[in-house]
mmCIF file of C-alpha atoms in Angstrom:
data_model
loop_
_atom_site.group_PDB
_atom_site.id
_atom_site.type_symbol
_atom_site.label_atom_id
_atom_site.label_comp_id
_atom_site.label_asym_id
_atom_site.label_seq_id
_atom_site.Cartn_x
_atom_site.Cartn_y
_atom_site.Cartn_z
ATOM 1 C CA MET A 1 6.543 -11.702 -4.849
ATOM 2 C CA PRO A 2 3.778 -11.849 -7.376
ATOM 3 C CA ALA A 3 2.679 -15.325 -8.325
ATOM 4 C CA VAL A 4 3.303 -16.992 -11.592
ATOM 5 C CA ASP A 5 0.114 -15.837 -12.816
ATOM 6 C CA GLY A 6 0.976 -12.108 -11.869
ATOM 7 C CA ARG A 7 -1.242 -12.037 -8.762
ATOM 8 C CA GLU A 8 -0.118 -12.055 -5.239
ATOM 9 C CA PRO A 9 -0.421 -15.265 -3.520
ATOM 10 C CA VAL A 10 -3.897 -15.716 -1.972
ATOM 11 C CA GLY A 11 -3.711 -14.753 1.702
ATOM 12 C CA LYS A 12 -0.303 -13.167 1.344
ATOM 13 C CA ARG A 13 -0.438 -10.202 3.966
ATOM 14 C CA PRO A 14 1.811 -9.449 6.663
ATOM 15 C CA GLY A 15 1.678 -12.195 9.237
ATOM 16 C CA ALA A 16 -0.229 -14.615 6.979
ATOM 17 C CA ARG A 17 0.932 -18.154 6.160
ATOM 18 C CA GLY A 18 -0.349 -20.530 3.435
ATOM 19 C CA HIS A 19 0.225 -22.272 0.196
ATOM 20 C CA ARG A 20 -1.427 -23.154 -3.022
ATOM 21 C CA ALA A 21 -0.740 -25.243 -6.000
ATOM 22 C CA VAL A 22 -0.155 -23.409 -9.525
ATOM 23 C CA PRO A 23 -1.133 -24.931 -12.716
ATOM 24 C CA HIS A 24 2.095 -26.029 -14.550
ATOM 25 C CA THR A 25 2.360 -28.174 -17.543
ATOM 26 C CA ALA A 26 3.526 -31.807 -16.862
ATOM 27 C CA ASP A 27 4.943 -30.773 -13.332
ATOM 28 C CA MET A 28 3.921 -29.854 -9.977
ATOM 29 C CA ARG A 29 4.390 -26.192 -9.042
ATOM 30 C CA VAL A 30 3.566 -24.895 -5.585
ATOM 31 C CA GLU A 31 3.870 -21.356 -3.928
ATOM 32 C CA ALA A 32 3.957 -20.693 -0.148
ATOM 33 C CA TRP A 33 4.145 -17.928 2.176
ATOM 34 C CA SER A 34 4.781 -17.179 5.913
ATOM 35 C CA PRO A 35 6.166 -14.624 8.193
ATOM 36 C CA THR A 36 9.678 -16.514 8.431
ATOM 37 C CA ALA A 37 11.743 -18.381 5.839
ATOM 38 C CA GLU A 38 11.445 -21.644 7.846
ATOM 39 C CA GLY A 39 7.683 -21.289 7.785
ATOM 40 C CA CYS A 40 7.658 -20.726 4.277
ATOM 41 C CA ILE A 41 9.694 -23.993 4.009
ATOM 42 C CA GLY A 42 7.249 -25.882 6.209
ATOM 43 C CA GLU A 43 4.250 -24.636 4.116
ATOM 44 C CA ALA A 44 5.963 -25.563 0.777
ATOM 45 C CA VAL A 45 6.360 -29.233 2.247
ATOM 46 C CA ARG A 46 2.518 -29.183 2.977
ATOM 47 C CA ALA A 47 1.692 -27.894 -0.481
ATOM 48 C CA VAL A 48 3.842 -30.602 -2.241
ATOM 49 C CA VAL A 49 2.056 -33.315 -0.086
ATOM 50 C CA GLU A 50 -1.251 -32.174 -0.743
ATOM 51 C CA GLY A 51 -0.536 -32.096 -4.442
ATOM 52 C CA PHE A 52 -0.254 -35.795 -4.643
ATOM 53 C CA ALA A 53 -1.804 -37.350 -1.476
ATOM 54 C CA ASP A 54 -4.864 -36.958 0.826
ATOM 55 C CA THR A 55 -3.455 -37.962 4.369
ATOM 56 C CA SER A 56 -6.613 -36.995 6.472
ATOM 57 C CA GLY A 57 -7.038 -40.691 7.116
ATOM 58 C CA ALA A 58 -3.487 -41.613 7.582
ATOM 59 C CA ALA A 59 -2.000 -42.114 11.243
ATOM 60 C CA VAL A 60 1.288 -40.938 12.479
ATOM 61 C CA SER A 61 3.855 -43.959 12.506
ATOM 62 C CA GLY A 62 6.814 -42.279 13.624
ATOM 63 C CA GLU A 63 9.077 -39.000 13.617
ATOM 64 C CA ARG A 64 12.163 -38.323 11.594
ATOM 65 C CA GLU A 65 14.448 -35.587 12.464
ATOM 66 C CA TYR A 66 17.714 -34.509 10.313
ATOM 67 C CA ALA A 67 19.888 -31.597 9.818
ATOM 68 C CA VAL A 68 20.405 -29.823 6.538
ATOM 69 C CA THR A 69 23.361 -27.903 5.462
ATOM 70 C CA ALA A 70 23.581 -25.783 1.980
ATOM 71 C CA ASP A 71 24.851 -22.853 0.472
ATOM 72 C CA SER A 72 21.853 -20.743 0.529
ATOM 73 C CA ASP A 73 18.382 -20.657 1.832
ATOM 74 C CA GLU A 74 17.000 -21.664 -1.449
ATOM 75 C CA ASP A 75 19.308 -24.791 -1.317
ATOM 76 C CA LEU A 76 17.866 -25.495 1.805
ATOM 77 C CA LEU A 77 14.196 -25.603 0.551
ATOM 78 C CA VAL A 78 15.383 -27.953 -2.109
ATOM 79 C CA SER A 79 17.088 -30.158 0.280
ATOM 80 C CA VAL A 80 14.081 -30.346 2.588
ATOM 81 C CA LEU A 81 11.932 -31.258 -0.455
ATOM 82 C CA GLU A 82 14.227 -33.664 -1.783
ATOM 83 C CA GLU A 83 14.125 -35.595 1.568
ATOM 84 C CA VAL A 84 10.147 -35.860 1.205
ATOM 85 C CA VAL A 85 10.712 -37.419 -2.269
ATOM 86 C CA TYR A 86 13.484 -39.652 -0.862
ATOM 87 C CA ARG A 87 11.378 -40.828 2.282
ATOM 88 C CA MET A 88 8.485 -41.701 -0.001
ATOM 89 C CA ASP A 89 10.750 -43.627 -2.539
ATOM 90 C CA ALA A 90 13.185 -45.300 -0.080
ATOM 91 C CA ASP A 91 11.047 -45.786 2.914
ATOM 92 C CA GLY A 92 7.412 -45.719 1.813
ATOM 93 C CA GLU A 93 6.807 -42.860 4.400
ATOM 94 C CA ILE A 94 4.902 -39.755 3.699
ATOM 95 C CA PRO A 95 5.058 -36.374 6.012
ATOM 96 C CA LEU A 96 1.796 -35.626 7.934
ATOM 97 C CA ASP A 97 3.312 -32.496 9.378
ATOM 98 C CA VAL A 98 6.747 -30.761 9.375
ATOM 99 C CA GLU A 99 8.495 -28.489 12.013
ATOM 100 C CA VAL A 100 11.325 -26.539 10.735
ATOM 101 C CA GLY A 101 13.929 -25.125 13.158
ATOM 102 C CA PRO A 102 15.692 -21.766 12.969
ATOM 103 C CA ILE A 103 18.095 -21.151 9.865
ATOM 104 C CA ARG A 104 21.462 -20.605 11.265
ATOM 105 C CA SER A 105 24.930 -19.625 9.687
ATOM 106 C CA ALA A 106 27.200 -22.541 9.270
ATOM 107 C CA GLY A 107 30.742 -22.286 8.171
ATOM 108 C CA GLY A 108 30.084 -20.022 4.968
ATOM 109 C CA GLY A 109 26.615 -21.724 4.384
ATOM 110 C CA ARG A 110 23.137 -22.156 6.042
ATOM 111 C CA GLU A 111 21.728 -24.865 8.107
ATOM 112 C CA LEU A 112 18.394 -25.895 9.843
ATOM 113 C CA SER A 113 16.817 -28.967 11.426
ATOM 114 C CA VAL A 114 13.669 -30.549 10.343
ATOM 115 C CA ARG A 115 11.295 -32.932 12.057
ATOM 116 C CA PHE A 116 8.631 -34.968 10.169
ATOM 117 C CA ARG A 117 5.917 -36.647 11.649
ATOM 118 C CA MET A 118 5.510 -39.655 9.326
ATOM 119 C CA ALA A 119 2.760 -42.045 7.941
ATOM 120 C CA ASP A 120 2.975 -45.049 5.796
ATOM 121 C CA VAL A 121 2.386 -43.917 2.214
ATOM 122 C CA GLY A 122 0.018 -46.646 1.782
ATOM 123 C CA THR A 123 -2.469 -45.189 4.367
ATOM 124 C CA ALA A 124 -2.683 -42.043 2.287
ATOM 125 C CA VAL A 125 -5.192 -41.577 -0.619
ATOM 126 C CA PRO A 126 -3.405 -40.683 -4.139
ATOM 127 C CA VAL A 127 -5.010 -37.440 -5.376
ATOM 128 C CA GLY A 128 -2.028 -36.670 -8.033
ATOM 129 C CA ALA A 129 0.962 -37.583 -9.474
ATOM 130 C CA VAL A 130 3.853 -38.288 -7.143
ATOM 131 C CA PRO A 131 6.932 -35.997 -7.382
ATOM 132 C CA LYS A 132 10.161 -37.599 -8.698
ATOM 133 C CA ALA A 133 12.641 -34.685 -7.977
ATOM 134 C CA VAL A 134 12.854 -30.869 -7.229
ATOM 135 C CA SER A 135 13.618 -28.649 -10.252
ATOM 136 C CA LEU A 136 15.950 -25.781 -9.984
ATOM 137 C CA HIS A 137 13.995 -23.890 -12.689
ATOM 138 C CA ASP A 138 12.562 -20.647 -11.447
ATOM 139 C CA LEU A 139 13.241 -21.566 -7.772
ATOM 140 C CA GLN A 140 12.582 -18.711 -5.339
ATOM 141 C CA LEU A 141 12.782 -18.074 -1.665
ATOM 142 C CA ARG A 142 12.547 -14.328 -0.686
ATOM 143 C CA GLY A 143 11.744 -12.208 2.221
ATOM 144 C CA ASP A 144 10.576 -8.720 2.188
ATOM 145 C CA PRO A 145 9.098 -6.398 5.073
ATOM 146 C CA GLY A 146 5.741 -8.391 4.382
ATOM 147 C CA GLY A 147 7.103 -11.768 5.110
ATOM 148 C CA TRP A 148 8.452 -14.579 3.146
ATOM 149 C CA THR A 149 7.505 -16.364 -0.137
ATOM 150 C CA CYS A 150 8.756 -19.175 -2.170
ATOM 151 C CA ARG A 151 7.929 -21.085 -5.221
ATOM 152 C CA VAL A 152 9.263 -24.413 -6.552
ATOM 153 C CA THR A 153 8.489 -26.821 -9.356
ATOM 154 C CA LEU A 154 8.836 -30.776 -8.848
ATOM 155 C CA ASP A 155 9.025 -33.129 -11.601
ATOM 156 C CA VAL A 156 6.247 -35.780 -11.599
#
């Protein structure tokens, strides 16, 4: 998948994983890539967190694990990112790391499990606007022989 600016994501080659922020007017836009869809979702979480917080000095305060069920893999991506936004808003927690379990078929839909290592949001240093919601506009999560890529926009 070419990036929004028409270029391949930096580091996007078979077996590579990573993420980057992409300039976008008044919103946060991220791209991620990985050999697997699950890895791509995890990289998207890391990109979103890095877009608004420096967590290098934050300490793990606990773990959160939950299962996500959705109609499609793209909807799984949205649900995981919505959980990040919710945890910050409702619980004052921010993910320091994420582990995404395998995507499975589930009754006509898709499901996966996610484990976050969390920190108190007050221990992170703000570096950008905090996301408020995940936008469905131009949302993508796609695989090809070289791996998986995704892009997502968050309202700030």
